[in-house]
Tab-separated table of C-alpha atoms and ligand atoms in Angstrom:
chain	number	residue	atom	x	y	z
A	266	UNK	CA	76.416	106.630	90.092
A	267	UNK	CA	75.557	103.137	91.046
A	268	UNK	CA	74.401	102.511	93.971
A	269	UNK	CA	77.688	100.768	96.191
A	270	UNK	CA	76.597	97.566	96.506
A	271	UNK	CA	76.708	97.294	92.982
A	272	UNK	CA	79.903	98.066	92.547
A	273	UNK	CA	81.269	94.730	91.707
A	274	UNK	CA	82.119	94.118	88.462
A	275	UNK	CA	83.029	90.743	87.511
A	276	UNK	CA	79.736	88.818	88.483
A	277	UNK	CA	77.983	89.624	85.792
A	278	UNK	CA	79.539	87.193	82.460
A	279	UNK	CA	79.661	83.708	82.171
A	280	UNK	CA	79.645	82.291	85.539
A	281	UNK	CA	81.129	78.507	84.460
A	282	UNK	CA	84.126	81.176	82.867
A	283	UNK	CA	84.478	83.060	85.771
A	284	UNK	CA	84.250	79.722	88.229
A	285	UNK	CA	87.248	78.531	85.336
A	286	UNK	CA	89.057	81.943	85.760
A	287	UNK	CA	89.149	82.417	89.382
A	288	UNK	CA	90.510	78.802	89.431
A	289	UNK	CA	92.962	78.956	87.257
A	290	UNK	CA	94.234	82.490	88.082
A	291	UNK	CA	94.818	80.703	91.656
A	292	UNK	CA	96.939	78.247	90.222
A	293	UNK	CA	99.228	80.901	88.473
A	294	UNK	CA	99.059	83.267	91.363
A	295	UNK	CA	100.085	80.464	93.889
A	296	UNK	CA	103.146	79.585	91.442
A	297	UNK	CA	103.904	83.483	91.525
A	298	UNK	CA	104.049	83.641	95.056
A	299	UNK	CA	106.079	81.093	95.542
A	300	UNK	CA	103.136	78.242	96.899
A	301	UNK	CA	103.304	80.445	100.192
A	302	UNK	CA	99.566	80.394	100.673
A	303	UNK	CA	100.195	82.907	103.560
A	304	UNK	CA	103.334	84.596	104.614
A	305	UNK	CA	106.031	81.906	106.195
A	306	UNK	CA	106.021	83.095	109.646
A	307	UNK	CA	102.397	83.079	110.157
A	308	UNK	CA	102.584	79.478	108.321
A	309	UNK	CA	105.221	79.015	110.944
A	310	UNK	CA	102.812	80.201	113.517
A	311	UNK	CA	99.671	78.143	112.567
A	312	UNK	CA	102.112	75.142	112.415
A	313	UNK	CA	102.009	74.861	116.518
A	314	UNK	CA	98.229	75.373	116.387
A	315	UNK	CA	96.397	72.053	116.849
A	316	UNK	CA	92.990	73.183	115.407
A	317	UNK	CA	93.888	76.402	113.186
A	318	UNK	CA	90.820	78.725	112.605
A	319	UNK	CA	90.806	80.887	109.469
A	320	UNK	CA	88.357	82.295	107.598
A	321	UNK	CA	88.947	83.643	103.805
A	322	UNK	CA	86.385	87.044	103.127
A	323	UNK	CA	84.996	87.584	99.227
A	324	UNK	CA	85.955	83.671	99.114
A	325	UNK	CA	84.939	83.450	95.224
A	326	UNK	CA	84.714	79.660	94.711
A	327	UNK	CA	86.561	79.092	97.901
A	328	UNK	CA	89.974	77.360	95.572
A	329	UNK	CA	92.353	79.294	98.714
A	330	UNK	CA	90.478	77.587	101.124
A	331	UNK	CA	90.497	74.232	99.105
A	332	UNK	CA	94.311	74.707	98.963
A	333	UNK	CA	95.372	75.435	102.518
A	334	UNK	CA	93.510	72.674	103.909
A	335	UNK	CA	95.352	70.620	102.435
A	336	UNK	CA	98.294	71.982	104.322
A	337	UNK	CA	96.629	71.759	107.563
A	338	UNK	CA	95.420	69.393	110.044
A	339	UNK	CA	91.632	67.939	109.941
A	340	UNK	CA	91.042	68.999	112.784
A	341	UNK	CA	91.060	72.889	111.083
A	342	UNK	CA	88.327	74.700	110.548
A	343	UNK	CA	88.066	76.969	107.733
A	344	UNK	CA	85.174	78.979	106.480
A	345	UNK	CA	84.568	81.301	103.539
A	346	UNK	CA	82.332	83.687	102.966
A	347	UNK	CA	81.428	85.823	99.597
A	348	UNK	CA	78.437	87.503	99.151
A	349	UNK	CA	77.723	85.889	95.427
A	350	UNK	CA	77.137	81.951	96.670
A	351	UNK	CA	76.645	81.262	93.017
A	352	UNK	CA	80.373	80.459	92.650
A	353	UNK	CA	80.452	77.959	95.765
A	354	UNK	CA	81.227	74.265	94.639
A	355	UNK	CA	78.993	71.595	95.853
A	356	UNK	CA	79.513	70.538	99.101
A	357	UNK	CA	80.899	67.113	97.893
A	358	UNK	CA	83.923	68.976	96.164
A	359	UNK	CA	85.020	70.859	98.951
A	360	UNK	CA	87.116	69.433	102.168
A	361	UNK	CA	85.258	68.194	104.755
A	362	UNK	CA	86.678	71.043	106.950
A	363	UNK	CA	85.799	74.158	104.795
A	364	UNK	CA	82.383	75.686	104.957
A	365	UNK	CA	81.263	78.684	102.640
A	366	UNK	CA	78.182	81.036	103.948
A	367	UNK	CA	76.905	83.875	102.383
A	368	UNK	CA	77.978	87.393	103.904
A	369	UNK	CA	78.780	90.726	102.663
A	370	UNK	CA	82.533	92.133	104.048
A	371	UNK	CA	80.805	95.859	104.639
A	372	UNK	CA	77.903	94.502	106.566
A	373	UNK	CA	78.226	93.772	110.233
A	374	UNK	CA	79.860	90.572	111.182
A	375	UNK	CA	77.799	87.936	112.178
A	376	UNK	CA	77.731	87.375	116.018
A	377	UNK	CA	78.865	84.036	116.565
A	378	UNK	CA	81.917	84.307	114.122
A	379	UNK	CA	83.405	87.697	115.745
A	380	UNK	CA	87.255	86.819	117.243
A	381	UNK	CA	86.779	83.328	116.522
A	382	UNK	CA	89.479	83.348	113.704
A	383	UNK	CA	93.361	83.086	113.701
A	384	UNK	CA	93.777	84.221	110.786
A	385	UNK	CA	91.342	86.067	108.067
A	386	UNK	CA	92.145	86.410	104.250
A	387	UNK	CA	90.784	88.666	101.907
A	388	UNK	CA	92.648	88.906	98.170
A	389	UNK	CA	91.565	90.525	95.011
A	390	UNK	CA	88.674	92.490	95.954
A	391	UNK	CA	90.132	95.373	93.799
A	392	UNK	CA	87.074	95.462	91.982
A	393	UNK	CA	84.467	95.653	95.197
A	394	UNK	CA	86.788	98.659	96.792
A	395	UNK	CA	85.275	101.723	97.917
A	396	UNK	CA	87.139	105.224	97.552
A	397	UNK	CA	87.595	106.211	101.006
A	398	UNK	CA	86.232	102.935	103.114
A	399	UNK	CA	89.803	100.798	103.116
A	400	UNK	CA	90.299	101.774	106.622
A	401	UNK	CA	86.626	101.031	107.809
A	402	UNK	CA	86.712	97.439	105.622
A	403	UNK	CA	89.596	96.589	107.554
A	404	UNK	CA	88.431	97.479	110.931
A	405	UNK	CA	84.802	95.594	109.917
A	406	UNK	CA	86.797	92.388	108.866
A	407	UNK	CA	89.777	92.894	112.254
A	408	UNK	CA	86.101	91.855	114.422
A	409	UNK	CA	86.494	88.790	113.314
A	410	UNK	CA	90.267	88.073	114.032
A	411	UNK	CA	91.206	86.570	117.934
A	412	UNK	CA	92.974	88.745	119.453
A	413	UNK	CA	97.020	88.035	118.649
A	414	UNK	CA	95.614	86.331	115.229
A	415	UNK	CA	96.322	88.157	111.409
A	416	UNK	CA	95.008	89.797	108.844
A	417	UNK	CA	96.053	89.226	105.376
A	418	UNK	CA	94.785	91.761	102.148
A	419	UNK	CA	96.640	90.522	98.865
A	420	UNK	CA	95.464	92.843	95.417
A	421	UNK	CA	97.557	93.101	92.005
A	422	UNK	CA	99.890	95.903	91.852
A	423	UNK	CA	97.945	98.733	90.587
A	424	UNK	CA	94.920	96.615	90.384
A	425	UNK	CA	96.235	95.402	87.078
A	426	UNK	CA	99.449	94.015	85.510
A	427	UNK	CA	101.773	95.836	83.528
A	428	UNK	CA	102.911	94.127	80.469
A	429	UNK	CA	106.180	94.513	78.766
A	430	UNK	CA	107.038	95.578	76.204
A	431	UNK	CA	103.693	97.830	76.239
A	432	UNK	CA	101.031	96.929	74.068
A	433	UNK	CA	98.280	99.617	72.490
A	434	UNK	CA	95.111	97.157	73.662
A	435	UNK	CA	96.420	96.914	77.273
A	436	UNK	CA	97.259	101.133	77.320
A	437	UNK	CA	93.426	101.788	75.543
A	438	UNK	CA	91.925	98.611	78.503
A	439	UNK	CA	93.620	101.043	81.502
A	440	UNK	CA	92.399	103.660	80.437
A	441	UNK	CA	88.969	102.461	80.089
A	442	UNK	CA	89.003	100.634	83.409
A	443	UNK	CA	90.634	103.784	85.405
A	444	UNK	CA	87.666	106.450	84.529
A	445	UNK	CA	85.092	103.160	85.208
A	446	UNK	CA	86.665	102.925	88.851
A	447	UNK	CA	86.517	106.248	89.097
A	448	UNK	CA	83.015	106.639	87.722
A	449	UNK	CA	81.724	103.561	89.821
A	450	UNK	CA	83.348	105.301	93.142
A	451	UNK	CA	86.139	102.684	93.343
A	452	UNK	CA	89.261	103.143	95.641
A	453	UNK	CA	91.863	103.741	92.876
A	454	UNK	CA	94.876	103.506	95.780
A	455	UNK	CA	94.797	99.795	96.305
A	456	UNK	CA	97.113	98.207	96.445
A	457	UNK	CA	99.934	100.736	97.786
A	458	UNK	CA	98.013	102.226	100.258
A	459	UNK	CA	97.334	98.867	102.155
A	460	UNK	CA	99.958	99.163	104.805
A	461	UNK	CA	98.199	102.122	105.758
A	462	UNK	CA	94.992	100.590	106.222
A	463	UNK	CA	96.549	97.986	108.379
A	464	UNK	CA	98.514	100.646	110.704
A	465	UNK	CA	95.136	103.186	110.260
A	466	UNK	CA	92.629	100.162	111.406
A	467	UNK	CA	95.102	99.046	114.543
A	468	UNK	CA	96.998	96.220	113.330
A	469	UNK	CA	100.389	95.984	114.442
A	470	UNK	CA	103.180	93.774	112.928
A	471	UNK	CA	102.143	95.560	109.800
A	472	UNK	CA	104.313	94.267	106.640
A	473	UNK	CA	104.202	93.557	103.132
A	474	UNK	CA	105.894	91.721	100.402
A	475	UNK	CA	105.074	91.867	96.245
A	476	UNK	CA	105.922	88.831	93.967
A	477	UNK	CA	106.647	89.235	90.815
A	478	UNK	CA	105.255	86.824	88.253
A	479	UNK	CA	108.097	86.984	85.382
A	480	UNK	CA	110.414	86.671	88.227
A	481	UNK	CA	109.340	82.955	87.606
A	482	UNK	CA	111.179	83.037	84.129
A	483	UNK	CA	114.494	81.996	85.776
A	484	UNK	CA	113.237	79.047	87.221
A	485	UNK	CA	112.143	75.718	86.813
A	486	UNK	CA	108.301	76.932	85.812
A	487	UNK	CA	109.709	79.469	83.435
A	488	UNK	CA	108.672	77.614	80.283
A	489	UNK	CA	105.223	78.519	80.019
A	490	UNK	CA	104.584	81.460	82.727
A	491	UNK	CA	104.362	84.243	79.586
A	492	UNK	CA	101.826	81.960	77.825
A	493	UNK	CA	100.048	81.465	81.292
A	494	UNK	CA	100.035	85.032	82.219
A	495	UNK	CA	98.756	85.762	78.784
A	496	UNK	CA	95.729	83.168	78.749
A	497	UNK	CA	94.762	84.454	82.513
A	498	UNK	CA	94.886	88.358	81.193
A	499	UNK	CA	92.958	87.449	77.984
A	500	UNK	CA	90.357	85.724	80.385
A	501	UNK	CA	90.515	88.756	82.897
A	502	UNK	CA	89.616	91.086	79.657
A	503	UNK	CA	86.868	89.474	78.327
A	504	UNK	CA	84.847	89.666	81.855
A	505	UNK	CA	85.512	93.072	82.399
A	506	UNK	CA	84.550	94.253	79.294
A	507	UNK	CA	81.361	92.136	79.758
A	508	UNK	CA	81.475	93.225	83.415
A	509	UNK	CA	81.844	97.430	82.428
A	510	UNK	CA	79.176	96.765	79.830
A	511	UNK	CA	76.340	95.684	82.029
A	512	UNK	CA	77.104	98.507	84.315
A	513	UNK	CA	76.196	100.995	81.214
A	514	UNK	CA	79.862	101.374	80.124
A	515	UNK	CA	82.577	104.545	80.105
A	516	UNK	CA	83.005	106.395	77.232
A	517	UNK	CA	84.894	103.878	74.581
A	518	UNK	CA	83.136	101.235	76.029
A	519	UNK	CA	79.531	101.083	75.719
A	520	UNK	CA	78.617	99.397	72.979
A	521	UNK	CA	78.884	95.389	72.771
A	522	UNK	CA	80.968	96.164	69.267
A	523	UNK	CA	83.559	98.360	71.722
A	524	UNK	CA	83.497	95.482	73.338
A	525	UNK	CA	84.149	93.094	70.906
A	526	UNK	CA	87.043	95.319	69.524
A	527	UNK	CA	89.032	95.928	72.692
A	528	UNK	CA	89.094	91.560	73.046
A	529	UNK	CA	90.316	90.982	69.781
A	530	UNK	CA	92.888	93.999	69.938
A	531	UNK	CA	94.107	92.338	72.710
A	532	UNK	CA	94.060	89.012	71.212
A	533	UNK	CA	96.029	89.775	68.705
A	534	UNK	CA	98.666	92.375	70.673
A	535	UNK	CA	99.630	89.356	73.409
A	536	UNK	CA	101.280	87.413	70.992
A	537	UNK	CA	104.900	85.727	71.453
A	538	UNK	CA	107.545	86.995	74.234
A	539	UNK	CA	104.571	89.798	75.845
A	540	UNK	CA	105.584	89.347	79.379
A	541	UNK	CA	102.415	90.259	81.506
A	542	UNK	CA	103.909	91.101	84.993
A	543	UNK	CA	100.697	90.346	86.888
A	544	UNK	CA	102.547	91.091	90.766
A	545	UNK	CA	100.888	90.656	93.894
A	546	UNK	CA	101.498	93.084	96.494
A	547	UNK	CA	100.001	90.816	100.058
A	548	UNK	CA	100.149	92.887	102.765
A	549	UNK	CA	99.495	91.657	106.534
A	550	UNK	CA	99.061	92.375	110.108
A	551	UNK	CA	98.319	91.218	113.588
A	552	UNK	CA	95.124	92.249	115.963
A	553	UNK	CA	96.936	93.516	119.356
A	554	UNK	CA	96.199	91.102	122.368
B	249	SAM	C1	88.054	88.496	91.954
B	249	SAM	S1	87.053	87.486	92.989
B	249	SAM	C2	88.306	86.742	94.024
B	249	SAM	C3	87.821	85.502	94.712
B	249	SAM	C4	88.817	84.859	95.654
B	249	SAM	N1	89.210	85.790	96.699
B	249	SAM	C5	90.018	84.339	94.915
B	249	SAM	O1	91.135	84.804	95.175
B	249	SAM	O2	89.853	83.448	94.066
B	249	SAM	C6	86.304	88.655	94.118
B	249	SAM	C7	85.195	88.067	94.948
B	249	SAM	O3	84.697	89.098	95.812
B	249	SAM	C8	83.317	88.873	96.001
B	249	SAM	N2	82.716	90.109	96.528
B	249	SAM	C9	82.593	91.297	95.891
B	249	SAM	N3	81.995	92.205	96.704
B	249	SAM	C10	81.737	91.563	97.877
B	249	SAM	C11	81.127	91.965	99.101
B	249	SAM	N4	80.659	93.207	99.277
B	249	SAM	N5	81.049	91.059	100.108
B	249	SAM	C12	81.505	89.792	99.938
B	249	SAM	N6	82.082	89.350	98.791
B	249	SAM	C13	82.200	90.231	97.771
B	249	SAM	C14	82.836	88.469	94.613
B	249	SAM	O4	81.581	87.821	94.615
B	249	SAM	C15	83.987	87.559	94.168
B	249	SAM	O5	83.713	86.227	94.506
């Protein structure tokens, strides 16, 4: 088995694709949930907060960050951390407000950020789990939430989106990807068991809500959300394949001509009406006083 900090999957492609992906899957994502970049009520919250801390964990290229500063006043400070700073834009492109570090989430926090944040984000970490350490993450990441302040884990539903009506590429892709969790010692139970982290780590106020992306269909960004959803999947293939590859593969996946066949299966299986449901279960909580 690999060792666990190697578990991560998706750093290992193109980085200017993945710095595109992760991007552009924000954009999508926000529309799905609605352009809440947090639940309302702690929105709500923050909104009587004169200098809002928060810090976002496994920050990628830090777009969340980018987004809810906007939202907030200068006077926030928001910091990201990730522990690939490959990703990071140049200092020039981000906010003034928003400063990304290097960390690693199952390291020790560092010292001088522990309770110094209102609220902490974490989202689509799927990939970086560990079977049997959701509980201890959580608890890890809670040092660095004041006391009263939230928590906030959003992952895919079943780490992957369903699409509809089923397609033989996606079916032969889960497959794959579920014995290379399993083989790379990945916690298989995200998302559903989140509120049980929360709860099992101390957080009270625990709660969660799941968006569902072709529940934009019937609104006024319906036009092109199948086409989007399909572009961000087809994107979301192509580094995992290259992603399980330079991990040594699963059986039906190791060679590069596997590879190579699974993309273009899938190319040509998303074609017209293919709804990809890619829903986002974000599930929160608050550190007791
Ligand atoms: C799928 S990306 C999501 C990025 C970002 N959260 C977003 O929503 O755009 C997952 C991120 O987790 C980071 N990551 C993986 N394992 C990590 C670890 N042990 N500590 C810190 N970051 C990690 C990766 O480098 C990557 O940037």
């Amino acid at each position: 088995m690999q060792s666990q900090a190697d578990i991560y999957t998706l750093n290992s492609g193109d980085l200017d694709e993945e710095i595109t992906r992760l991007n552009t899957q924000h954009v999508l994502f926000d529309d799905v949930m609605n352009n809440e970049l947090l639940p309302p009520h702690i929105t709500a919250e923050l909104s009587s907060n004169p200098s809002p801390k928060i810090c976002e964990i496994a920050t990628g290229t830090g777009i969340w960050l980018s987004a809810i500063a906007k939202t907030l006043p200068a006077s926030a400070e928001l910091v990201g951390l990730d522990f690939d700073t490959t990703k990071f834009p140049p200092k020039s492109q981000l906010p003034v407000n928003v400063e990304l570090k290097f960390n690693d989430m199952y390291e020790a926090q560092p010292e001088e950020l522990q309770e110094k944040f209102d609220v902490v984000h974490l989202r689509f970490i799927a990939m970086a789990s560990r079977k049997g350490q959701g509980i201890a993450l959580v608890k890890n990441l809670l040092t660095l939430v004041k006391p009263g302040g939230w928590f906030i884990w959003g992952e895919l539903t079943e780490n992957i989106p369903h699409v509809q009506p089923p397609i033989d590429a996606w079916s032969r892709y889960l497959q794959l990807a579920h014995k290379f969790g399993l083989q790379q010692g990945r916690d298989v139970e995200l998302p559903q068991a989140l509120p049980h982290y929360l709860k099992s780590a101390g957080c009270v106020d625990v709660d969660y809500k799941v968006y569902y992306a072709m529940s934009l269909l019937y609104g006024p960004k319906g036009a092109d959300i199948i086409k989007r959803s399909q572009n961000e999947l087809l994107m979301a293939v192509n580094i995992l394949v290259d992603g399980i590859l330079a991990k040594g593969g699963v059986d039906g996946l190791r060679t590069k001509a596997e590879g190579i066949d699974i993309i273009t299966q899938t190319k040509r299986d998303l074609r017209g009406d293919v709804k990809v449901n890619t829903n986002i279960f974000r599930c929160y909580g608050r550190k007791p006083l």
